[in-house]
Short mmCIF file of C-alpha atoms (C1' of nucleotides) in Angstrom, two decimals:
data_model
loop_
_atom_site.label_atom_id
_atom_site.label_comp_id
_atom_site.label_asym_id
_atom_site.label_seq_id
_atom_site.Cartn_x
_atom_site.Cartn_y
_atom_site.Cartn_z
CA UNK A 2 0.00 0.00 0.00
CA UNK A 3 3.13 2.25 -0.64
CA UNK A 4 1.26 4.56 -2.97
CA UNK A 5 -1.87 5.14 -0.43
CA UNK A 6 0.60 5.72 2.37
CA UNK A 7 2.29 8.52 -0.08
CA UNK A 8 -1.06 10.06 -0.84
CA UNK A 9 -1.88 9.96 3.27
CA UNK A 10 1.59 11.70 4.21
CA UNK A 11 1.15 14.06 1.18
CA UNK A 12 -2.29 15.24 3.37
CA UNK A 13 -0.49 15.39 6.77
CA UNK A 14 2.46 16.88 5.72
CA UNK A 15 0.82 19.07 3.15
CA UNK A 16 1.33 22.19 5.58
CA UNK A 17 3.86 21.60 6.96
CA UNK A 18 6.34 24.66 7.98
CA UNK A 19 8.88 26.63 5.50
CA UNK A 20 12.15 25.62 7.56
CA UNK A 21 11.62 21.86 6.75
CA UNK A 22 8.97 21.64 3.90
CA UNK A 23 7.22 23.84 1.38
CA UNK A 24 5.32 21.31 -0.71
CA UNK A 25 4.15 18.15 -0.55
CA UNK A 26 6.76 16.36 -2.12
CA UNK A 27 9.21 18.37 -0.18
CA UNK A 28 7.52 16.69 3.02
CA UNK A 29 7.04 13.25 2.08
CA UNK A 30 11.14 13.25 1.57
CA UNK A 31 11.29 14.47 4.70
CA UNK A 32 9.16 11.94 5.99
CA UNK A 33 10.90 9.09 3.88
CA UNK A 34 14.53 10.79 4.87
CA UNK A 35 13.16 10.64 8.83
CA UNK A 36 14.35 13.69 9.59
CA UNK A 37 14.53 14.37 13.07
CA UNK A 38 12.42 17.13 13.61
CA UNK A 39 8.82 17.84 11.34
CA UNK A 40 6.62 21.19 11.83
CA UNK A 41 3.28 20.90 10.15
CA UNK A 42 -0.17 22.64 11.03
CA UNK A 43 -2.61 20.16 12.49
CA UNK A 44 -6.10 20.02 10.56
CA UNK A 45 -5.44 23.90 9.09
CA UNK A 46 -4.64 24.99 12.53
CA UNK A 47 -1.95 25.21 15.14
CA UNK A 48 1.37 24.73 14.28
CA UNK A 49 2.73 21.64 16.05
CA UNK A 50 6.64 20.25 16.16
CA UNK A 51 7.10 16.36 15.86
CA UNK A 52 10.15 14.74 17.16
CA UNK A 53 11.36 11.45 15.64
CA UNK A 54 11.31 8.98 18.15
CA UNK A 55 12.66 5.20 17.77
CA UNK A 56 11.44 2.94 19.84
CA UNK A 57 13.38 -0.89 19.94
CA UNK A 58 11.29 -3.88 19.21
CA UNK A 59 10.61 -5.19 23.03
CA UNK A 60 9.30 -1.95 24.34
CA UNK A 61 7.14 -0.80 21.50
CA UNK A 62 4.21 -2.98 23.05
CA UNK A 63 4.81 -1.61 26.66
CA UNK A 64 6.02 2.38 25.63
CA UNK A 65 3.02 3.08 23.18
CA UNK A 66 -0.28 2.59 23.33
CA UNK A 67 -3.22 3.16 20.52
CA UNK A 68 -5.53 6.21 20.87
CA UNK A 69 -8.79 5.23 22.18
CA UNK A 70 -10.92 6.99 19.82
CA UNK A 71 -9.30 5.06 16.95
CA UNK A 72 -11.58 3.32 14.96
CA UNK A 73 -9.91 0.45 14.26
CA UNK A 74 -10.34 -2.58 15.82
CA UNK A 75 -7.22 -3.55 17.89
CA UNK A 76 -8.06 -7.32 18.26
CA UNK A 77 -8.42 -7.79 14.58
CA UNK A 78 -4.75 -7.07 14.08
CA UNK A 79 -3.10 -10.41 13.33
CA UNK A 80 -0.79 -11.67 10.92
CA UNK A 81 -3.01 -12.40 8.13
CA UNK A 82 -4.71 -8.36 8.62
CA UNK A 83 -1.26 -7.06 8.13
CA UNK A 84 0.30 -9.12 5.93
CA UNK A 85 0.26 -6.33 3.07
CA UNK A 86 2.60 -4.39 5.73
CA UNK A 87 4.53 -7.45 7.25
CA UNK A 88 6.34 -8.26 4.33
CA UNK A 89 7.81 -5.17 3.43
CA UNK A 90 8.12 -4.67 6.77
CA UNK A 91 10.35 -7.46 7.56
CA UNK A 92 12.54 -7.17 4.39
CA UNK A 93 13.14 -3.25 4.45
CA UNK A 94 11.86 -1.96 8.04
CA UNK A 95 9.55 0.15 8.57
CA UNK A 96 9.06 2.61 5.53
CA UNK A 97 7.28 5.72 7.30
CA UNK A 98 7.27 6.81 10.64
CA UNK A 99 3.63 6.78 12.76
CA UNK A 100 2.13 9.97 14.47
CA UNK A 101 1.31 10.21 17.54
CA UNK A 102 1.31 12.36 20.77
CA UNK A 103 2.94 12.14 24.15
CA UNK A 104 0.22 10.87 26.98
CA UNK A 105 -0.08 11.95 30.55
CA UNK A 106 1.20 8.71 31.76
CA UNK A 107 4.44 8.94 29.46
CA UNK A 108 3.37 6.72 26.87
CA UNK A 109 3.06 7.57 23.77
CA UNK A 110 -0.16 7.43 22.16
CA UNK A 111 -0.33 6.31 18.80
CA UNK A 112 -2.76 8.20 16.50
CA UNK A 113 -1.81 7.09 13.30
CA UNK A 114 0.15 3.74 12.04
CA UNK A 115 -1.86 1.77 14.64
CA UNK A 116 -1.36 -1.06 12.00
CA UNK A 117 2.62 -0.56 11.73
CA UNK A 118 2.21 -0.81 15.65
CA UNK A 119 1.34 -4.00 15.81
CA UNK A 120 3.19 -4.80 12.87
CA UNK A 121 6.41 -3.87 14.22
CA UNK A 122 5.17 -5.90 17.46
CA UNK A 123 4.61 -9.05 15.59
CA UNK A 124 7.80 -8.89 13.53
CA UNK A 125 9.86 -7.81 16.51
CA UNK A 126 11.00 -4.18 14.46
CA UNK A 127 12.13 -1.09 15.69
CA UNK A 128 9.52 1.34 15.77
CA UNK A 129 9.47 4.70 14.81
CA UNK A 130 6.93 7.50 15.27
CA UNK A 131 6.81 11.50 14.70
CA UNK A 132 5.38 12.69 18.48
CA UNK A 133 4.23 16.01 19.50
CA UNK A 134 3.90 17.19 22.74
CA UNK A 135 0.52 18.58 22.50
CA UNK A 136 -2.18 17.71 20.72
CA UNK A 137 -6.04 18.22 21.39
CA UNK A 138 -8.35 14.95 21.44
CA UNK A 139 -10.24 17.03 17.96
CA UNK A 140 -7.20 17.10 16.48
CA UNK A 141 -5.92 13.81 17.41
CA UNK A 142 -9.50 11.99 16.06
CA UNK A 143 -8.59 14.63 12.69
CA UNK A 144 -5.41 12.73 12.32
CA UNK A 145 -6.64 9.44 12.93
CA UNK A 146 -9.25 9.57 10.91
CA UNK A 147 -7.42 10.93 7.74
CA UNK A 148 -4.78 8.08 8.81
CA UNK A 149 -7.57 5.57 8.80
CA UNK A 150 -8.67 6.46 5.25
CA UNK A 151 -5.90 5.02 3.21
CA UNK A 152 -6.70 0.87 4.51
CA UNK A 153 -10.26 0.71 4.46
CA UNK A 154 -12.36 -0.24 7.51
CA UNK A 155 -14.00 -3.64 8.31
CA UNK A 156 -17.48 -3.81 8.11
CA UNK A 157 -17.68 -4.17 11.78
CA UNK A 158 -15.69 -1.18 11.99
CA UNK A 159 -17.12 1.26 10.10
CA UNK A 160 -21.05 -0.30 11.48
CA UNK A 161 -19.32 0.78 14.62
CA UNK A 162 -19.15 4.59 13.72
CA UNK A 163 -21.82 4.18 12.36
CA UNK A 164 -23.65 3.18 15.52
CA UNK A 165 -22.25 6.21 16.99
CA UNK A 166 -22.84 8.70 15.09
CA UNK A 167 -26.81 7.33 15.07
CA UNK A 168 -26.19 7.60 19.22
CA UNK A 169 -25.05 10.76 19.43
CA UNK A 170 -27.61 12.31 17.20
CA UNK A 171 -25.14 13.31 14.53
CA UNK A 172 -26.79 11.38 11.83
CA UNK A 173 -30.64 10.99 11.93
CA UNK A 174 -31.37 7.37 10.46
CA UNK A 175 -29.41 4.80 7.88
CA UNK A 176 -30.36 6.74 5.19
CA UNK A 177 -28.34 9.80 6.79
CA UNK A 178 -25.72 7.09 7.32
CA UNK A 179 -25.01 6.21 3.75
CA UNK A 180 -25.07 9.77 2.43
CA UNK A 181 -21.95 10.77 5.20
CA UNK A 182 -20.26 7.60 4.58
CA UNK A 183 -20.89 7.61 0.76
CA UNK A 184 -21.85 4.20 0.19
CA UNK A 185 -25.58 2.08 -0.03
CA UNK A 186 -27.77 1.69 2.37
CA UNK A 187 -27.54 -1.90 1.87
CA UNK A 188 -24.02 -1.77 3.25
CA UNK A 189 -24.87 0.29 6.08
CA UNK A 190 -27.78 -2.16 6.84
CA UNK A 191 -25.11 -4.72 6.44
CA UNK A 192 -21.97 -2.49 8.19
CA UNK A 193 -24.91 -2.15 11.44
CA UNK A 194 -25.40 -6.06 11.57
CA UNK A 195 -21.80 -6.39 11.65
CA UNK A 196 -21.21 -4.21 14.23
CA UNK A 197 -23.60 -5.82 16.42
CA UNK A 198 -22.02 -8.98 16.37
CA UNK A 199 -19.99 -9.91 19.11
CA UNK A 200 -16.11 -10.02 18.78
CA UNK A 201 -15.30 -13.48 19.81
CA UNK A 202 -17.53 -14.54 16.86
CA UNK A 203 -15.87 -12.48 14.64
CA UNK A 204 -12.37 -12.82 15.83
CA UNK A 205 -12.98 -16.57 14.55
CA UNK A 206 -11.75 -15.75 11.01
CA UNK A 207 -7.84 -14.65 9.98
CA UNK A 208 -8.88 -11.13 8.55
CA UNK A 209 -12.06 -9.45 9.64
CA UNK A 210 -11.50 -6.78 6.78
CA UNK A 211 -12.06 -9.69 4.29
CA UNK A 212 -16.15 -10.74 5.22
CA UNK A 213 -17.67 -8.94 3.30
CA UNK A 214 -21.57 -7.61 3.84
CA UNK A 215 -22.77 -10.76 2.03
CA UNK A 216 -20.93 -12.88 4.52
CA UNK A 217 -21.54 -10.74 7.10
CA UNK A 218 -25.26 -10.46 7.03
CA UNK A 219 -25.76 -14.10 6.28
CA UNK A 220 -23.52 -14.83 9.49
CA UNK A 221 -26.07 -12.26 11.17
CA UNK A 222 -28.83 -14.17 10.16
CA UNK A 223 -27.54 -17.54 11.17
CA UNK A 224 -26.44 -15.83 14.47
CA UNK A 225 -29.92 -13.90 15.77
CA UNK A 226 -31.78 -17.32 14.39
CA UNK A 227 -29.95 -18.87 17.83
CA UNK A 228 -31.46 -18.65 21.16
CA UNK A 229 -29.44 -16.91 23.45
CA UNK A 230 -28.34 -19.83 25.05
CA UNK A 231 -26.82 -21.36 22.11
CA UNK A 232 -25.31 -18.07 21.46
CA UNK A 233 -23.75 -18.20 24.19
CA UNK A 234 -22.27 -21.75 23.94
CA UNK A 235 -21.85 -20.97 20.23
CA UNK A 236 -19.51 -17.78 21.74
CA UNK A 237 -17.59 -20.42 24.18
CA UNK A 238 -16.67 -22.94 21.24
CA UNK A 239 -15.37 -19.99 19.53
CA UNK A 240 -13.07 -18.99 22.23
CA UNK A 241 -12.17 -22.49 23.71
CA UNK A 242 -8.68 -23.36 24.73
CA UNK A 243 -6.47 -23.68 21.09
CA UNK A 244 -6.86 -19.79 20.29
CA UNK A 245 -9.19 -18.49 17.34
CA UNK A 246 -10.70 -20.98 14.99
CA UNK A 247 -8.57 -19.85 12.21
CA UNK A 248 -5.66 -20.76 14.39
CA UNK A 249 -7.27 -24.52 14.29
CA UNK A 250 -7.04 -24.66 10.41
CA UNK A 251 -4.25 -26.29 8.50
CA UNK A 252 -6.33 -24.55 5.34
CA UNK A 253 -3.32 -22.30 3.32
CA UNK A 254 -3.96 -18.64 2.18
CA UNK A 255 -6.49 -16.55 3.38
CA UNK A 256 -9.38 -17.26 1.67
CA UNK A 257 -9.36 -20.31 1.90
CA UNK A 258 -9.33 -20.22 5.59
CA UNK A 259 -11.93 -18.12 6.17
CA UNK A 260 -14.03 -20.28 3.85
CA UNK A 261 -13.23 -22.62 6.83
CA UNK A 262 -14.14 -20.96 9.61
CA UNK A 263 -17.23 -20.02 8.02
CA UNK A 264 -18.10 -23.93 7.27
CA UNK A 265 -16.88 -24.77 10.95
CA UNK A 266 -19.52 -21.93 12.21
CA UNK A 267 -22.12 -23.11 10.01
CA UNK A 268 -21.85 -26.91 11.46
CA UNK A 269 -21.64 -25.57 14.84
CA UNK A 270 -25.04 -23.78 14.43
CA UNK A 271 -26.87 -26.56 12.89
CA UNK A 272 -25.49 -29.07 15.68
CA UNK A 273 -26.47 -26.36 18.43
CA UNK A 274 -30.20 -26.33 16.57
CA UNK A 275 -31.11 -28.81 14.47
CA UNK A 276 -32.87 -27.77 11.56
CA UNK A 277 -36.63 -27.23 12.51
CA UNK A 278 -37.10 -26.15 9.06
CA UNK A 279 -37.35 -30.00 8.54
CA UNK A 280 -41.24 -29.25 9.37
CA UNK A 281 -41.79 -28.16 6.09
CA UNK A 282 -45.87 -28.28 5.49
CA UNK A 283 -45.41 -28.35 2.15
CA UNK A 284 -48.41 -30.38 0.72
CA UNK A 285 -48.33 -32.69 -2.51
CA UNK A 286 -51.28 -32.24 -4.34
CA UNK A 287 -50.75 -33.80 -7.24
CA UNK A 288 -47.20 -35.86 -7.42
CA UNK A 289 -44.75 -33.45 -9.81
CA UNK A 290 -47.24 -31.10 -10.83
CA UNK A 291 -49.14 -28.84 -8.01
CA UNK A 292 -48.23 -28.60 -4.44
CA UNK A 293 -48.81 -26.06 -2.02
CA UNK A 294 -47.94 -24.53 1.69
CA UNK A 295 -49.97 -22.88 4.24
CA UNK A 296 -48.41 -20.30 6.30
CA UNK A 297 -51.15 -18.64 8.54
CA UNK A 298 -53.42 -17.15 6.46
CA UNK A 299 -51.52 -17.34 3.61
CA UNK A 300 -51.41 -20.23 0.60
CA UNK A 301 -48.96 -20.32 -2.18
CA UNK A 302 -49.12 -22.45 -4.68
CA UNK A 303 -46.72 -24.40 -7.16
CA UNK A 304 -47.73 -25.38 -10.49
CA UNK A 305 -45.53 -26.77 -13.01
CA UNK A 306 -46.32 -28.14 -16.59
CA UNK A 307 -49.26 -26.08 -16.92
CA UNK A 308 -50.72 -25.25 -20.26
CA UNK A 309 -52.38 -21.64 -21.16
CA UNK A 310 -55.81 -22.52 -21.48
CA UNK A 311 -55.41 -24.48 -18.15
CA UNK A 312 -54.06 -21.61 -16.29
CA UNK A 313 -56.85 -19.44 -17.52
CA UNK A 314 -59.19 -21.68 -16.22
CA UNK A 315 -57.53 -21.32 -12.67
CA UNK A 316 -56.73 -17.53 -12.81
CA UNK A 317 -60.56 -16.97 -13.27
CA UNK A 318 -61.65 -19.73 -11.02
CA UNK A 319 -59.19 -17.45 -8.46
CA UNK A 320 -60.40 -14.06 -9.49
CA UNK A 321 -64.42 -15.04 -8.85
CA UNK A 322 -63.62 -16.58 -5.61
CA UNK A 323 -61.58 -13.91 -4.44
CA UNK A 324 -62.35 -10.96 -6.78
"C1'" DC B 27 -54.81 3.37 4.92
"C1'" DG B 28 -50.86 5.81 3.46
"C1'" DA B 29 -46.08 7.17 4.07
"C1'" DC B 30 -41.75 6.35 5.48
"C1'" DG B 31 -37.67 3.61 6.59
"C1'" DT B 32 -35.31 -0.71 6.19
"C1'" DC B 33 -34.16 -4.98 4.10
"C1'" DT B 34 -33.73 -8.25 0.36
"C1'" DT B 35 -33.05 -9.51 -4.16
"C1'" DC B 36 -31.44 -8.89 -8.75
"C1'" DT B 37 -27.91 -7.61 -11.84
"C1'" DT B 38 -23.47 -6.34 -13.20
"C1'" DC B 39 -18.74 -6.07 -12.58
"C1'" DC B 40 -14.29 -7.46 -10.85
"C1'" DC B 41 -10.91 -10.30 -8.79
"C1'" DG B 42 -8.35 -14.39 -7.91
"C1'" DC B 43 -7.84 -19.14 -8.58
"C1'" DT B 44 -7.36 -23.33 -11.33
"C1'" DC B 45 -6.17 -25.97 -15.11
"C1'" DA B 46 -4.57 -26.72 -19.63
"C1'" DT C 27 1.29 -17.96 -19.00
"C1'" DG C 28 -3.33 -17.23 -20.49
"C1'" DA C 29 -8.30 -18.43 -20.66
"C1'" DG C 30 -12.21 -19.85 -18.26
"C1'" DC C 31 -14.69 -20.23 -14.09
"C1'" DG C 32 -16.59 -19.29 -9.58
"C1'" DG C 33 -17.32 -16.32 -5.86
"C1'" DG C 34 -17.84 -12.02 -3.87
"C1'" DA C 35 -18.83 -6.80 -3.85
"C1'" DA C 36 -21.71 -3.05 -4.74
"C1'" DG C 37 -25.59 -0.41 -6.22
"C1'" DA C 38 -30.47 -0.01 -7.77
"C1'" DA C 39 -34.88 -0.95 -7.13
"C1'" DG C 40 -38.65 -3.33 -5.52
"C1'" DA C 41 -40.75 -5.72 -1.34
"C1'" DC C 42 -41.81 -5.61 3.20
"C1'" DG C 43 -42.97 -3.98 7.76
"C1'" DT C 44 -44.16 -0.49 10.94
"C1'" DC C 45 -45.97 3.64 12.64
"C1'" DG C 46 -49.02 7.48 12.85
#
DNA sequence: CGACGTCTTCTTCCCGCTCA
DNA sequence: TGAGCGGGAAGAAGACGTCG
C-alpha cells in the first residue's frame, strides 16, 4: 500500500512549515529521509513540532499505546490483517514513521500507524513514530481519521461509527448514514449487523477486513436465528482453549481459511439447533405437478407443466372466488 | 390506509484461482 | 502464461414492515 501511504503523508504533511517543507513532495522526503524534527499545522490549525522517536522492538508494546478513539479494531490485528505491511516490513523496516502524541502517563499514544504498531510488534522491528507534545483529542480523532482512510475499515468497523454517530444524534437514520459515509444503504444495513455482532464470533476468522456484507449479514442471520443460550455456547466454542478458529485450520492462504471458519460456524449452528425447518408443510397435491404450503393465512401455490388454457381456467376460477 | 424507513433480491462487474 | 470459471462486492430498485 506504498502509494496510499504517499497520498496519506502528502495530506499530513501538506502544511507543513517553510524551515523543513514547502510542498508536498518536499515533506514526504522528509518523511521518507526521517528527519529528526517535522513542523506541520494540524487540521489547518496550530502549528505543532514532531520529534522522531525510535522505539526498539521489546518496548514498542509496553512504551506506546493506541488512541482510544481510533476506529480500528485492535483485536483484529493479526498476521493475516497485516500481511500487506509485514512483508515489506520485515525485508526493508519500517518505511514511514507513525504519528502520535505524548500521553499523561508517558506513553506515547499512537494516533496514526496503529497497524505498523502491531506490525512492528509481531515482527519484533524497531519502531518509529513523529510525536508532538501537544495535541487536542479534535485534532488527534482529525489525524486518525485521515490516517484511517488510506486501509479501508471492516465492516464491523465502520457499522461501529456508524452506531455512533446514530447515538449521538449526529446522523438521523441509515439513510443519513449512507449519504456521510458515501456508500448504499444496503451496506450500512449490512456495516450495522456487523457491528452488532460480538467479537469473539468475529475474531474466529484470519482477517475481519475480508467478510464482506454478504458474509456478514448471512452470518447475522444464522447468528440472531440462535437462542441466546446457544449463542452463548456458540460464543464459548469460539473462544475455547487452542486460540481463534482460524488458528485450528491447517487450510493455506487466506481465503481459503476463512471459507473454513465459516463452514466450521455453520456446522456448529446446525449441531447447536437442528434444523426445525425439517417441518416443512409443504403439501403434494398432485405428485410433480401442483403442491402447495400454508403459512397462517396465507397459501402459495406451485404449479408446473401447466398449459395456457389451463391456467386461464384457474386464474378466473381465483379471481371469482376472491375478486 | 398511506407514508416512510429498512431490508432483500437482482444484476453487473471485478478479482483471484485453477487448469490446460 | 493465459483463458475460463466461480465467488464475492456493490448499487439499484422493488418488497416488506411499521408507525401514525
Amino acid at each position: 500500500m506504498a502509494i496510499k501511504t504517499s497520498d496519506l503523508n502528502a495530506k499530513l504533511f501538506g502544511k507543513a512549515n517553510k524551515r523543513r517543507a514547502t510542498t508536498p513532495q518536499e515533506a514526504q522526503t522528509a518523511a521518507k529521509e526521517q528527519a529528526q524534527v517535522i513542523e506541520l499545522s494540524v487540521a489547518g490549525e496550530d502549528m505543532v513540532s514532531f520529534e522522531l522517536v525510535r522505539i526498539p522492538a521489546n518496548e514498542v508494546a509496553t512504551k506506546t499505546v493506541v488512541f482510544a478513539d481510533n476506529a480500528r479494531e485492535q483485536s483484529f490485528l493479526n498476521e493475516h490483517a497485516l500481511s500487506d505491511v509485514l512483508t515489506t516490513l520485515r525485508e526493508r523496516g519500517q518505511q514511514y514513521p507513525a504519528v502520535g502524541r505524548k500521553g499523561k502517563d508517558g506513553k506515547i499514544e499512537v494516533l496514526d500507524g496503529s497497524r505498523r504498531r502491531m506490525s512492528c510488534i509481531l515482527a519484533e522491528k524497531e519502531f518509529l513514530i513523529y510525536v508532538a507534545e501537544d495535541i487536542n483529542s479534535e485534532h488527534a480523532k482529525f489525524l486518525s481519521d485521515v490516517a484511517n482512510a488510506h486501509k479501508p475499515l471492516s465492516l464491523y468497523e465502520k457499522g461501529k461509527e456508524m452506531q455512533a454517530k446514530l447515538e449521538s444524534g449526529e446522523a438521523e437514520d441509515q439513510k443519513a448514514l449512507a449519504k456521510i459515509f458515501q456508500c448504499s444503504e444496503a451496506l450500512v444495513s449490512g456495516a450495522l449487523k456487523a457491528a452488532s455482532l460480538p467479537l469473539e464470533l468475529l475474531q474466529a476468522y484470519p482477517n475481519v477486513g475480508d467478510l464482506g456484507r454478504p458474509t456478514i449479514v448471512k452470518l447475522h442471520k444464522q447468528y440472531s436465528e440462535l437462542s441466546s443460550e446457544h449463542q452463548v455456547k456458540l460464543l464459548e466454542m469460539c473462544a475455547s482453549n487452542e486460540g481463534f478458529v482460524w488458528q485450528r485450520s491447517q487450510a493455506q492462504g487466506v481465503a481459503r481459511l476463512t471459507k473454513e471458519v465459516s463452514e466450521t460456524i455453520e456446522n456448529w449452528i446446525l449441531e447447536l439447533s437442528p434444523p426445525k425447518k425439517a417441518i416443512n408443510n409443504k403439501v403434494d397435491l398432485v405428485k410433480g405437478r401442483a403442491s402447495y404450503t400454508r403459512k397462517g393465512a396465507n397459501l402459495a401455490l406451485n404449479l408446473k407443466k401447466v398449459d395456457d388454457e389451463t391456467m386461464q381456467d384457474i386464474l378466473n376460477f381465483i379471481e371469482k372466488k376472491l375478486g
